mmCIF file of C-alpha atoms in Angstrom:
data_model
loop_
_atom_site.group_PDB
_atom_site.id
_atom_site.type_symbol
_atom_site.label_atom_id
_atom_site.label_comp_id
_atom_site.label_asym_id
_atom_site.label_seq_id
_atom_site.Cartn_x
_atom_site.Cartn_y
_atom_site.Cartn_z
ATOM 1 C CA MET A 6 -49.263 -52.260 -28.940
ATOM 2 C CA SER A 7 -47.553 -48.916 -29.388
ATOM 3 C CA ILE A 8 -43.708 -48.681 -29.686
ATOM 4 C CA PRO A 9 -42.068 -45.391 -30.262
ATOM 5 C CA LEU A 10 -39.788 -45.517 -33.636
ATOM 6 C CA GLY A 11 -36.488 -45.046 -31.819
ATOM 7 C CA ARG A 12 -37.180 -48.075 -29.419
ATOM 8 C CA ALA A 13 -38.765 -50.278 -32.370
ATOM 9 C CA TRP A 14 -35.430 -49.541 -34.380
ATOM 10 C CA ASP A 15 -33.331 -50.828 -31.354
ATOM 11 C CA ILE A 16 -35.282 -53.793 -30.993
ATOM 12 C CA PHE A 17 -35.286 -54.656 -34.696
ATOM 13 C CA GLU A 18 -31.473 -54.377 -34.799
ATOM 14 C CA ARG A 19 -30.816 -56.580 -31.773
ATOM 15 C CA ALA A 20 -33.288 -59.090 -32.945
ATOM 16 C CA THR A 21 -31.815 -59.390 -36.528
ATOM 17 C CA ALA A 22 -28.250 -59.508 -35.418
ATOM 18 C CA GLY A 23 -29.201 -62.570 -33.409
ATOM 19 C CA LEU A 24 -30.977 -64.204 -36.188
ATOM 20 C CA ALA A 25 -28.222 -63.423 -38.768
ATOM 21 C CA ARG A 26 -25.627 -65.474 -36.515
ATOM 22 C CA GLU A 27 -28.027 -68.365 -37.120
ATOM 23 C CA ALA A 28 -29.079 -68.046 -40.709
ATOM 24 C CA ALA A 29 -27.665 -69.374 -43.931
ATOM 25 C CA PRO A 30 -24.687 -67.286 -45.462
ATOM 26 C CA GLY A 31 -26.001 -64.435 -47.898
ATOM 27 C CA THR A 32 -29.187 -63.850 -45.778
ATOM 28 C CA SER A 33 -30.363 -60.286 -45.485
ATOM 29 C CA PHE A 34 -32.880 -58.807 -43.045
ATOM 30 C CA PHE A 35 -35.183 -55.923 -43.999
ATOM 31 C CA PRO A 36 -37.392 -53.829 -41.719
ATOM 32 C CA ALA A 37 -41.060 -53.713 -42.590
ATOM 33 C CA GLY A 38 -44.381 -52.138 -41.685
ATOM 34 C CA GLY A 39 -44.358 -48.959 -39.776
ATOM 35 C CA LEU A 40 -40.733 -49.194 -38.957
ATOM 36 C CA ARG A 41 -39.742 -49.046 -42.544
ATOM 37 C CA ARG A 42 -42.317 -46.144 -43.281
ATOM 38 C CA PHE A 43 -40.772 -44.264 -40.253
ATOM 39 C CA ALA A 44 -44.064 -44.000 -38.459
ATOM 40 C CA PRO A 45 -43.521 -42.105 -35.100
ATOM 41 C CA ILE A 46 -45.247 -44.971 -33.486
ATOM 42 C CA VAL A 47 -44.853 -48.453 -34.678
ATOM 43 C CA SER A 48 -47.919 -50.985 -33.695
ATOM 44 C CA ARG A 49 -45.661 -54.042 -34.493
ATOM 45 C CA ILE A 50 -42.045 -54.910 -35.285
ATOM 46 C CA VAL A 51 -41.794 -56.904 -38.522
ATOM 47 C CA ALA A 52 -38.264 -58.413 -39.983
ATOM 48 C CA LEU A 53 -38.115 -59.960 -43.514
ATOM 49 C CA ALA A 54 -35.405 -62.314 -44.359
ATOM 50 C CA ARG A 55 -34.224 -62.668 -47.963
ATOM 51 C CA THR A 56 -32.747 -65.937 -48.092
ATOM 52 C CA ALA A 57 -31.914 -69.179 -49.730
ATOM 53 C CA ASP A 58 -33.022 -71.132 -46.823
ATOM 54 C CA PRO A 59 -36.127 -70.062 -45.063
ATOM 55 C CA ALA A 60 -36.244 -72.880 -42.953
ATOM 56 C CA ALA A 61 -33.072 -71.964 -41.208
ATOM 57 C CA VAL A 62 -34.485 -68.603 -40.506
ATOM 58 C CA ARG A 63 -37.441 -69.940 -38.984
ATOM 59 C CA ARG A 64 -35.654 -72.281 -36.713
ATOM 60 C CA ALA A 65 -33.550 -69.342 -35.705
ATOM 61 C CA ALA A 66 -36.470 -67.359 -35.163
ATOM 62 C CA ASP A 67 -37.938 -70.186 -32.818
ATOM 63 C CA THR A 68 -34.722 -70.242 -30.734
ATOM 64 C CA ALA A 69 -33.115 -66.969 -30.817
ATOM 65 C CA ALA A 70 -33.395 -64.587 -27.770
ATOM 66 C CA ILE A 71 -36.174 -62.532 -29.209
ATOM 67 C CA ASP A 72 -39.026 -63.841 -27.127
ATOM 68 C CA ARG A 73 -38.853 -60.712 -24.785
ATOM 69 C CA HIS A 74 -39.523 -58.608 -27.936
ATOM 70 C CA PRO A 75 -42.638 -58.514 -30.210
ATOM 71 C CA VAL A 76 -40.819 -58.991 -33.289
ATOM 72 C CA ARG A 77 -42.473 -60.924 -36.461
ATOM 73 C CA VAL A 78 -40.209 -62.766 -38.579
ATOM 74 C CA GLU A 79 -40.859 -63.648 -42.198
ATOM 75 C CA ALA A 80 -38.431 -65.533 -44.456
ATOM 76 C CA HIS A 81 -38.785 -65.645 -48.281
ATOM 77 C CA LEU A 82 -36.976 -66.968 -51.310
ATOM 78 C CA PRO A 83 -35.160 -64.318 -53.400
ATOM 79 C CA ASP A 84 -37.470 -64.687 -56.537
ATOM 80 C CA ARG A 85 -40.481 -63.973 -54.706
ATOM 81 C CA PHE A 86 -39.077 -61.331 -52.155
ATOM 82 C CA GLY A 87 -40.283 -58.172 -53.845
ATOM 83 C CA ALA A 88 -44.033 -58.787 -53.491
ATOM 84 C CA ALA A 89 -43.514 -60.054 -49.960
ATOM 85 C CA LEU A 90 -41.636 -56.864 -48.965
ATOM 86 C CA ILE A 91 -44.431 -54.669 -50.377
ATOM 87 C CA ARG A 92 -46.955 -56.461 -48.632
ATOM 88 C CA ALA A 93 -45.350 -56.502 -45.264
ATOM 89 C CA THR A 94 -44.448 -52.727 -45.610
ATOM 90 C CA GLY A 95 -48.063 -51.688 -46.232
ATOM 91 C CA THR A 96 -49.921 -49.763 -45.721
ATOM 92 C CA ALA A 97 -53.117 -52.005 -45.880
ATOM 93 C CA ALA A 98 -54.716 -49.500 -48.317
ATOM 94 C CA HIS A 99 -51.601 -49.155 -50.451
ATOM 95 C CA VAL A 100 -51.347 -52.831 -50.818
ATOM 96 C CA ALA A 101 -54.992 -53.359 -51.753
ATOM 97 C CA ARG A 102 -54.964 -50.916 -54.303
ATOM 98 C CA LEU A 103 -51.941 -52.809 -55.602
ATOM 99 C CA ASP A 104 -53.824 -56.110 -55.416
ATOM 100 C CA GLN A 105 -56.703 -54.566 -57.394
ATOM 101 C CA LEU A 106 -54.290 -53.663 -60.067
ATOM 102 C CA ALA A 107 -52.741 -57.124 -60.260
ATOM 103 C CA GLY A 108 -56.286 -58.389 -60.801
ATOM 104 C CA GLY A 109 -56.137 -60.414 -57.616
ATOM 105 C CA THR A 110 -52.935 -60.580 -55.576
ATOM 106 C CA ILE A 111 -49.452 -59.156 -56.111
ATOM 107 C CA ASP A 112 -48.236 -62.404 -54.543
ATOM 108 C CA ASN A 113 -48.569 -64.004 -57.822
ATOM 109 C CA LEU A 114 -46.008 -61.539 -59.365
ATOM 110 C CA ALA A 115 -42.599 -62.900 -59.691
ATOM 111 C CA GLY A 116 -39.902 -60.306 -58.772
ATOM 112 C CA ALA A 117 -36.670 -60.283 -56.650
ATOM 113 C CA THR A 118 -37.079 -56.408 -55.900
ATOM 114 C CA GLU A 119 -39.970 -54.120 -55.151
ATOM 115 C CA ASP A 120 -39.040 -52.293 -58.461
ATOM 116 C CA GLU A 121 -39.699 -55.496 -60.489
ATOM 117 C CA VAL A 122 -43.111 -55.729 -58.991
ATOM 118 C CA TYR A 123 -44.095 -52.189 -59.432
ATOM 119 C CA ALA A 124 -42.823 -52.528 -63.109
ATOM 120 C CA ALA A 125 -45.146 -55.474 -63.708
ATOM 121 C CA LEU A 126 -48.046 -53.149 -62.770
ATOM 122 C CA ARG A 127 -46.713 -50.481 -64.893
ATOM 123 C CA LEU A 128 -45.655 -48.186 -62.028
ATOM 124 C CA PRO A 129 -42.448 -46.729 -60.827
ATOM 125 C CA CYS A 130 -41.458 -47.886 -57.456
ATOM 126 C CA ILE A 131 -43.338 -45.844 -54.775
ATOM 127 C CA PRO A 132 -41.114 -44.916 -51.716
ATOM 128 C CA PRO A 133 -42.383 -46.858 -48.691
ATOM 129 C CA GLU A 134 -42.841 -43.508 -46.627
ATOM 130 C CA ILE A 135 -45.559 -42.369 -48.725
ATOM 131 C CA ARG A 136 -47.441 -45.592 -49.295
ATOM 132 C CA SER A 137 -50.901 -44.508 -47.885
ATOM 133 C CA GLY A 138 -53.102 -45.798 -50.635
ATOM 134 C CA ASN A 139 -54.027 -42.496 -51.796
ATOM 135 C CA LEU A 140 -52.519 -39.758 -53.880
ATOM 136 C CA GLU A 141 -49.245 -41.699 -54.239
ATOM 137 C CA LEU A 142 -50.816 -44.173 -56.698
ATOM 138 C CA GLN A 143 -52.272 -41.467 -58.870
ATOM 139 C CA ARG A 144 -49.034 -39.534 -59.006
ATOM 140 C CA ALA A 145 -47.172 -42.781 -59.771
ATOM 141 C CA ALA A 146 -49.473 -43.849 -62.719
ATOM 142 C CA GLU A 147 -49.063 -40.033 -64.024
ATOM 143 C CA GLY A 148 -45.435 -40.337 -63.729
ATOM 144 C CA THR A 149 -45.118 -37.239 -61.274
ATOM 145 C CA LEU A 150 -43.912 -38.626 -58.205
ATOM 146 C CA PRO A 151 -41.315 -36.345 -56.698
ATOM 147 C CA ARG A 152 -37.672 -37.191 -56.021
ATOM 148 C CA LEU A 153 -37.719 -37.337 -52.147
ATOM 149 C CA VAL A 154 -34.828 -36.101 -50.237
ATOM 150 C CA THR A 155 -32.398 -38.844 -49.238
ATOM 151 C CA ARG A 156 -29.570 -39.301 -46.587
ATOM 152 C CA ALA A 157 -27.070 -38.698 -49.346
ATOM 153 C CA ASP A 158 -28.438 -35.419 -50.030
ATOM 154 C CA ILE A 159 -27.758 -33.973 -46.480
ATOM 155 C CA ARG A 160 -24.528 -32.033 -46.362
ATOM 156 C CA GLY A 161 -24.517 -31.220 -42.691
ATOM 157 C CA ASP A 162 -26.509 -31.194 -39.419
ATOM 158 C CA LEU A 163 -27.704 -27.752 -37.936
ATOM 159 C CA HIS A 164 -28.877 -28.958 -34.495
ATOM 160 C CA LEU A 165 -26.307 -30.600 -32.158
ATOM 161 C CA HIS A 166 -25.604 -30.397 -28.436
ATOM 162 C CA THR A 167 -22.470 -30.873 -26.614
ATOM 163 C CA HIS A 168 -21.434 -31.069 -22.906
ATOM 164 C CA TYR A 169 -21.661 -27.142 -22.674
ATOM 165 C CA SER A 170 -25.323 -27.987 -22.209
ATOM 166 C CA ASP A 171 -26.995 -31.462 -21.785
ATOM 167 C CA GLY A 172 -25.156 -33.313 -24.695
ATOM 168 C CA ARG A 173 -22.722 -36.329 -23.674
ATOM 169 C CA ASP A 174 -19.772 -35.385 -25.752
ATOM 170 C CA ASP A 175 -17.333 -32.602 -26.038
ATOM 171 C CA VAL A 176 -17.243 -30.381 -29.052
ATOM 172 C CA GLU A 177 -14.346 -32.158 -30.757
ATOM 173 C CA THR A 178 -15.824 -35.707 -30.525
ATOM 174 C CA VAL A 179 -19.004 -34.234 -32.288
ATOM 175 C CA VAL A 180 -16.738 -32.650 -34.890
ATOM 176 C CA ARG A 181 -14.902 -36.035 -35.531
ATOM 177 C CA SER A 182 -18.341 -37.760 -35.722
ATOM 178 C CA ALA A 183 -19.402 -35.232 -38.472
ATOM 179 C CA GLY A 184 -16.389 -36.016 -40.391
ATOM 180 C CA THR A 185 -16.993 -39.649 -40.283
ATOM 181 C CA LEU A 186 -20.585 -38.995 -41.536
ATOM 182 C CA GLY A 187 -19.092 -37.089 -44.445
ATOM 183 C CA TYR A 188 -20.612 -33.664 -43.417
ATOM 184 C CA GLU A 189 -19.295 -30.457 -45.098
ATOM 185 C CA TYR A 190 -20.401 -28.467 -42.190
ATOM 186 C CA ILE A 191 -22.354 -28.698 -38.650
ATOM 187 C CA ALA A 192 -23.735 -26.124 -36.333
ATOM 188 C CA ILE A 193 -23.092 -26.491 -32.569
ATOM 189 C CA THR A 194 -26.264 -25.209 -30.767
ATOM 190 C CA ASP A 195 -26.318 -25.879 -26.973
ATOM 191 C CA HIS A 196 -29.173 -24.868 -24.851
ATOM 192 C CA SER A 197 -29.621 -21.145 -23.691
ATOM 193 C CA PRO A 198 -30.109 -19.876 -20.002
ATOM 194 C CA ALA A 199 -33.995 -20.276 -19.897
ATOM 195 C CA SER A 200 -34.031 -23.784 -21.080
ATOM 196 C CA ALA A 201 -35.040 -26.348 -18.560
ATOM 197 C CA ALA A 202 -32.090 -28.727 -19.692
ATOM 198 C CA SER A 203 -29.911 -30.252 -17.082
ATOM 199 C CA ARG A 204 -27.087 -27.900 -18.232
ATOM 200 C CA VAL A 205 -27.256 -24.738 -20.260
ATOM 201 C CA HIS A 206 -25.096 -22.014 -21.720
ATOM 202 C CA SER A 207 -24.318 -18.711 -19.784
ATOM 203 C CA GLU A 208 -22.974 -15.825 -21.663
ATOM 204 C CA THR A 209 -19.550 -16.685 -20.561
ATOM 205 C CA THR A 210 -19.583 -20.186 -21.495
ATOM 206 C CA LEU A 211 -21.078 -19.469 -24.906
ATOM 207 C CA LEU A 212 -18.082 -17.080 -25.528
ATOM 208 C CA ARG A 213 -15.694 -19.772 -24.166
ATOM 209 C CA GLN A 214 -17.376 -22.336 -26.729
ATOM 210 C CA MET A 215 -17.025 -19.916 -29.582
ATOM 211 C CA GLU A 216 -13.255 -19.655 -28.826
ATOM 212 C CA GLU A 217 -12.927 -23.398 -28.745
ATOM 213 C CA ILE A 218 -14.634 -23.587 -32.006
ATOM 214 C CA ASP A 219 -12.204 -21.218 -33.669
ATOM 215 C CA GLU A 220 -9.241 -23.451 -32.282
ATOM 216 C CA LEU A 221 -10.888 -26.726 -33.237
ATOM 217 C CA GLN A 222 -11.507 -25.452 -36.974
ATOM 218 C CA THR A 223 -7.723 -25.078 -37.470
ATOM 219 C CA HIS A 224 -7.491 -28.940 -36.687
ATOM 220 C CA TYR A 225 -10.633 -29.937 -38.612
ATOM 221 C CA PRO A 226 -10.453 -27.774 -41.891
ATOM 222 C CA ARG A 227 -12.880 -30.328 -43.800
ATOM 223 C CA VAL A 228 -15.672 -29.818 -41.722
ATOM 224 C CA LYS A 229 -17.037 -26.188 -41.435
ATOM 225 C CA ILE A 230 -17.963 -25.608 -37.676
ATOM 226 C CA LEU A 231 -20.813 -22.949 -37.427
ATOM 227 C CA LYS A 232 -21.346 -21.321 -34.002
ATOM 228 C CA GLY A 233 -24.970 -21.369 -33.030
ATOM 229 C CA ILE A 234 -27.241 -21.334 -30.008
ATOM 230 C CA GLU A 235 -30.668 -23.155 -29.323
ATOM 231 C CA THR A 236 -32.477 -20.174 -27.615
ATOM 232 C CA ASP A 237 -35.818 -20.296 -25.773
ATOM 233 C CA ILE A 238 -38.633 -18.115 -26.805
ATOM 234 C CA LEU A 239 -39.797 -16.636 -23.478
ATOM 235 C CA PRO A 240 -43.511 -16.264 -22.606
ATOM 236 C CA ASP A 241 -43.718 -12.687 -23.842
ATOM 237 C CA GLY A 242 -42.136 -13.745 -27.263
ATOM 238 C CA SER A 243 -38.630 -12.358 -26.569
ATOM 239 C CA LEU A 244 -35.288 -14.225 -26.731
ATOM 240 C CA ASP A 245 -33.429 -15.311 -23.417
ATOM 241 C CA LEU A 246 -29.961 -13.846 -24.741
ATOM 242 C CA PRO A 247 -29.098 -10.376 -25.757
ATOM 243 C CA ASP A 248 -28.669 -9.423 -29.492
ATOM 244 C CA THR A 249 -25.178 -8.060 -29.023
ATOM 245 C CA LEU A 250 -24.384 -11.758 -28.309
ATOM 246 C CA LEU A 251 -26.528 -13.417 -30.782
ATOM 247 C CA GLU A 252 -25.375 -11.316 -33.701
ATOM 248 C CA ARG A 253 -21.829 -12.886 -33.183
ATOM 249 C CA LEU A 254 -23.206 -16.416 -34.014
ATOM 250 C CA ASP A 255 -23.585 -18.010 -37.380
ATOM 251 C CA LEU A 256 -26.742 -19.550 -36.608
ATOM 252 C CA VAL A 257 -29.803 -18.952 -34.117
ATOM 253 C CA LEU A 258 -32.272 -21.642 -33.552
ATOM 254 C CA ALA A 259 -35.314 -20.465 -31.438
ATOM 255 C CA SER A 260 -37.525 -23.092 -29.490
ATOM 256 C CA LEU A 261 -40.802 -22.929 -27.762
ATOM 257 C CA HIS A 262 -40.235 -25.557 -25.135
ATOM 258 C CA ASP A 263 -42.618 -24.109 -22.601
ATOM 259 C CA ALA A 264 -46.203 -23.444 -23.298
ATOM 260 C CA ALA A 265 -46.553 -21.503 -19.952
ATOM 261 C CA GLY A 266 -50.156 -22.403 -19.720
ATOM 262 C CA GLN A 267 -50.980 -20.196 -22.772
ATOM 263 C CA SER A 268 -53.701 -20.375 -25.410
ATOM 264 C CA PRO A 269 -52.797 -21.690 -28.907
ATOM 265 C CA GLU A 270 -53.255 -17.935 -30.220
ATOM 266 C CA LYS A 271 -50.780 -16.749 -27.609
ATOM 267 C CA LEU A 272 -48.419 -19.445 -28.495
ATOM 268 C CA LEU A 273 -48.660 -18.576 -32.241
ATOM 269 C CA SER A 274 -47.978 -14.955 -31.245
ATOM 270 C CA ARG A 275 -44.653 -16.068 -29.555
ATOM 271 C CA TYR A 276 -43.777 -17.978 -32.815
ATOM 272 C CA ALA A 277 -44.504 -14.770 -34.770
ATOM 273 C CA ALA A 278 -42.332 -12.733 -32.544
ATOM 274 C CA ALA A 279 -39.546 -15.003 -32.877
ATOM 275 C CA ALA A 280 -39.944 -15.289 -36.630
ATOM 276 C CA ALA A 281 -39.940 -11.627 -36.997
ATOM 277 C CA HIS A 282 -36.589 -11.369 -35.150
ATOM 278 C CA PRO A 283 -33.819 -10.598 -37.836
ATOM 279 C CA LEU A 284 -31.338 -12.919 -35.944
ATOM 280 C CA VAL A 285 -33.518 -15.897 -35.799
ATOM 281 C CA ASN A 286 -32.846 -18.450 -38.621
ATOM 282 C CA VAL A 287 -34.837 -21.589 -37.558
ATOM 283 C CA LEU A 288 -38.028 -22.554 -35.429
ATOM 284 C CA THR A 289 -37.054 -25.763 -34.314
ATOM 285 C CA HIS A 290 -39.258 -28.946 -33.565
ATOM 286 C CA PRO A 291 -42.267 -26.464 -34.136
ATOM 287 C CA SER A 292 -45.228 -28.661 -32.844
ATOM 288 C CA ASN A 293 -43.000 -29.510 -29.680
ATOM 289 C CA GLN A 294 -44.591 -32.959 -29.540
ATOM 290 C CA LEU A 295 -43.269 -35.786 -27.526
ATOM 291 C CA VAL A 296 -43.861 -38.949 -29.314
ATOM 292 C CA GLY A 297 -45.888 -41.487 -27.319
ATOM 293 C CA ARG A 298 -46.146 -39.046 -24.431
ATOM 294 C CA ARG A 299 -47.748 -35.678 -25.514
ATOM 295 C CA GLY A 300 -49.274 -34.441 -28.765
ATOM 296 C CA GLY A 301 -48.125 -31.137 -30.566
ATOM 297 C CA TYR A 302 -49.202 -27.753 -29.787
ATOM 298 C CA PRO A 303 -52.970 -27.095 -31.183
ATOM 299 C CA LEU A 304 -51.664 -24.157 -33.323
ATOM 300 C CA ASP A 305 -52.936 -22.744 -36.684
ATOM 301 C CA TYR A 306 -50.209 -24.269 -38.445
ATOM 302 C CA ASP A 307 -51.064 -22.710 -41.803
ATOM 303 C CA ARG A 308 -50.767 -19.256 -40.243
ATOM 304 C CA LEU A 309 -47.398 -20.446 -38.631
ATOM 305 C CA PHE A 310 -46.204 -21.475 -42.272
ATOM 306 C CA GLU A 311 -47.391 -18.092 -43.662
ATOM 307 C CA LEU A 312 -45.180 -16.201 -41.133
ATOM 308 C CA ALA A 313 -42.283 -18.368 -41.679
ATOM 309 C CA ALA A 314 -42.333 -17.722 -45.535
ATOM 310 C CA ASP A 315 -42.971 -14.078 -45.030
ATOM 311 C CA THR A 316 -39.975 -13.556 -42.636
ATOM 312 C CA ARG A 317 -37.676 -16.043 -44.318
ATOM 313 C CA THR A 318 -37.439 -18.021 -41.246
ATOM 314 C CA MET A 319 -36.799 -21.600 -41.639
ATOM 315 C CA LEU A 320 -38.743 -24.620 -39.854
ATOM 316 C CA GLU A 321 -37.165 -27.776 -38.534
ATOM 317 C CA ILE A 322 -37.791 -31.331 -39.389
ATOM 318 C CA ASP A 323 -36.240 -32.919 -35.981
ATOM 319 C CA GLY A 324 -35.077 -36.454 -36.304
ATOM 320 C CA ALA A 325 -34.587 -37.118 -32.384
ATOM 321 C CA PRO A 326 -37.147 -40.019 -32.021
ATOM 322 C CA SER A 327 -38.665 -38.249 -28.896
ATOM 323 C CA HIS A 328 -39.775 -35.311 -31.379
ATOM 324 C CA LEU A 329 -39.863 -36.540 -35.258
ATOM 325 C CA ASP A 330 -41.451 -33.095 -35.766
ATOM 326 C CA LEU A 331 -42.708 -31.619 -38.311
ATOM 327 C CA ASP A 332 -44.025 -34.832 -39.317
ATOM 328 C CA GLY A 333 -45.922 -35.950 -42.510
ATOM 329 C CA ASP A 334 -48.886 -33.641 -43.326
ATOM 330 C CA LEU A 335 -47.336 -30.636 -41.563
ATOM 331 C CA ALA A 336 -44.170 -30.964 -43.125
ATOM 332 C CA ARG A 337 -45.767 -31.145 -46.585
ATOM 333 C CA ARG A 338 -47.907 -28.081 -45.834
ATOM 334 C CA ALA A 339 -44.969 -26.003 -44.993
ATOM 335 C CA ALA A 340 -43.334 -26.798 -48.038
ATOM 336 C CA ALA A 341 -46.225 -25.909 -50.202
ATOM 337 C CA ALA A 342 -46.415 -22.679 -48.266
ATOM 338 C CA GLY A 343 -42.960 -21.896 -49.591
ATOM 339 C CA VAL A 344 -41.110 -22.473 -46.280
ATOM 340 C CA THR A 345 -37.471 -23.598 -46.336
ATOM 341 C CA LEU A 346 -37.146 -26.518 -43.921
ATOM 342 C CA THR A 347 -33.928 -28.111 -42.223
ATOM 343 C CA ILE A 348 -33.665 -31.681 -41.291
ATOM 344 C CA ASP A 349 -31.533 -32.101 -38.169
ATOM 345 C CA SER A 350 -30.693 -34.754 -35.658
ATOM 346 C CA ASP A 351 -30.983 -32.801 -32.447
ATOM 347 C CA CYS A 352 -28.776 -35.106 -31.127
ATOM 348 C CA HIS A 353 -27.193 -35.131 -27.680
ATOM 349 C CA HIS A 354 -24.868 -38.082 -28.147
ATOM 350 C CA ALA A 355 -22.347 -38.242 -31.111
ATOM 351 C CA ALA A 356 -22.539 -41.762 -31.678
ATOM 352 C CA LEU A 357 -26.263 -41.343 -32.534
ATOM 353 C CA MET A 358 -25.837 -38.440 -35.020
ATOM 354 C CA GLY A 359 -26.180 -40.633 -38.186
ATOM 355 C CA ARG A 360 -29.199 -42.569 -36.775
ATOM 356 C CA TYR A 361 -31.325 -39.612 -35.716
ATOM 357 C CA MET A 362 -30.421 -38.076 -39.215
ATOM 358 C CA LEU A 363 -31.851 -41.187 -40.779
ATOM 359 C CA PHE A 364 -35.016 -40.653 -38.653
ATOM 360 C CA GLY A 365 -35.045 -37.151 -39.770
ATOM 361 C CA VAL A 366 -34.849 -37.943 -43.412
ATOM 362 C CA GLY A 367 -37.650 -40.635 -43.004
ATOM 363 C CA THR A 368 -39.766 -38.148 -41.222
ATOM 364 C CA ALA A 369 -39.210 -35.541 -44.279
ATOM 365 C CA ARG A 370 -39.873 -38.274 -46.767
ATOM 366 C CA ARG A 371 -43.168 -38.945 -45.178
ATOM 367 C CA GLY A 372 -44.085 -35.324 -45.963
ATOM 368 C CA TRP A 373 -43.033 -35.681 -49.620
ATOM 369 C CA ILE A 374 -40.194 -33.451 -49.020
ATOM 370 C CA GLU A 375 -37.816 -32.913 -51.945
ATOM 371 C CA PRO A 376 -34.152 -31.849 -51.558
ATOM 372 C CA SER A 377 -34.933 -28.190 -53.093
ATOM 373 C CA SER A 378 -36.978 -27.522 -49.919
ATOM 374 C CA VAL A 379 -34.261 -28.216 -47.573
ATOM 375 C CA ALA A 380 -31.488 -25.716 -46.463
ATOM 376 C CA ASN A 381 -28.800 -28.248 -45.305
ATOM 377 C CA THR A 382 -28.795 -30.154 -48.865
ATOM 378 C CA ARG A 383 -27.193 -26.841 -50.109
ATOM 379 C CA PRO A 384 -23.337 -26.293 -50.366
ATOM 380 C CA LEU A 385 -21.771 -24.373 -47.519
ATOM 381 C CA ASP A 386 -21.632 -21.088 -49.490
ATOM 382 C CA GLU A 387 -25.358 -21.434 -50.445
ATOM 383 C CA LEU A 388 -26.366 -22.283 -46.900
ATOM 384 C CA VAL A 389 -24.383 -19.194 -45.558
ATOM 385 C CA GLY A 390 -26.123 -16.914 -47.901
ATOM 386 C CA THR A 391 -29.463 -18.451 -46.970
ATOM 387 C CA LEU A 392 -28.533 -17.623 -43.284
ATOM 388 C CA ARG A 393 -27.349 -14.235 -43.850
ATOM 389 C CA ALA A 394 -30.174 -13.059 -46.270
ATOM 390 C CA LYS A 395 -32.484 -12.561 -43.432
ATOM 391 C CA ARG A 396 -30.191 -10.422 -41.289
ATOM 392 C CA ASN A 397 -29.596 -8.501 -44.279
#
């Protein structure tokens, strides 16, 4: 069974909402397995209940309307919940190594939290997203685990769509949602003319949107609204809007949506041309994978990371559940090459901005990404300085 992360998260939330109505007061439900590790594809959906009455949860799991969904429900008393959550989260290799350190099984270690169980093994709590059973245990034993980026580190979202292209909501609705999420800034980045999206900007509508942003900014002073665009990288490596228009924007994203039947070498040359463009700030969802439907481009990614670092072009970690890109190892290699990253929602529906950013942060954490590698963890003045540095 293979369930994309976004779909699996929806199923988990619906299932546990139903269970919570039947469970004892004070019962809490937690995701486990690949869902908690933010794997792009989840093999099974696991919900763990921390409860004073496990039997009540089991009865609810038998009668609640989750029979259409492949959800496994476990219920545990609070004093043993830590080991149960570690085991259910996995991976199998990580848990097997912990069992070895425990001299048999971690299930014999009392602990209400994961922190207590890891402490009993003389380890710091290892973030779920990097529990692979490999390097993380060595780094934990050495005391050299990084502080991974968290949702609280994110100050704004630099990839958002409105009804000017294929988004559902108007610009003001997106700005209001950003304020609710506590963001200091956002960028409105609708699709450019060459995109295959259902609606796209023309030069006229982009200018109209820029005027609207200026007007809205006077009404929403607490959220800086950056003017941007998601341009398409054309088959010859050029962009689909003129520089005279792009230079009036605060932020330019460039996307390679269409492979145009080209070889990996040609696709990389298109990225190279976009990265060399002085107005391009970010290359978005670089592998252009579609989770569960299409793998990413077979590029020389280390060469792409070198090009991005040399040109001071940022690369995106895209939290839209259809992309989740760059994921895991690619994100880690990009950061190691000195590339500055952004974590964005690529959201087309304002109500989902927070969820998609959560997915983006989880995807970044799978790549061991630290806040210092992420541009939109920075205050507005530092971010603007980063954006302007390449133009200068």
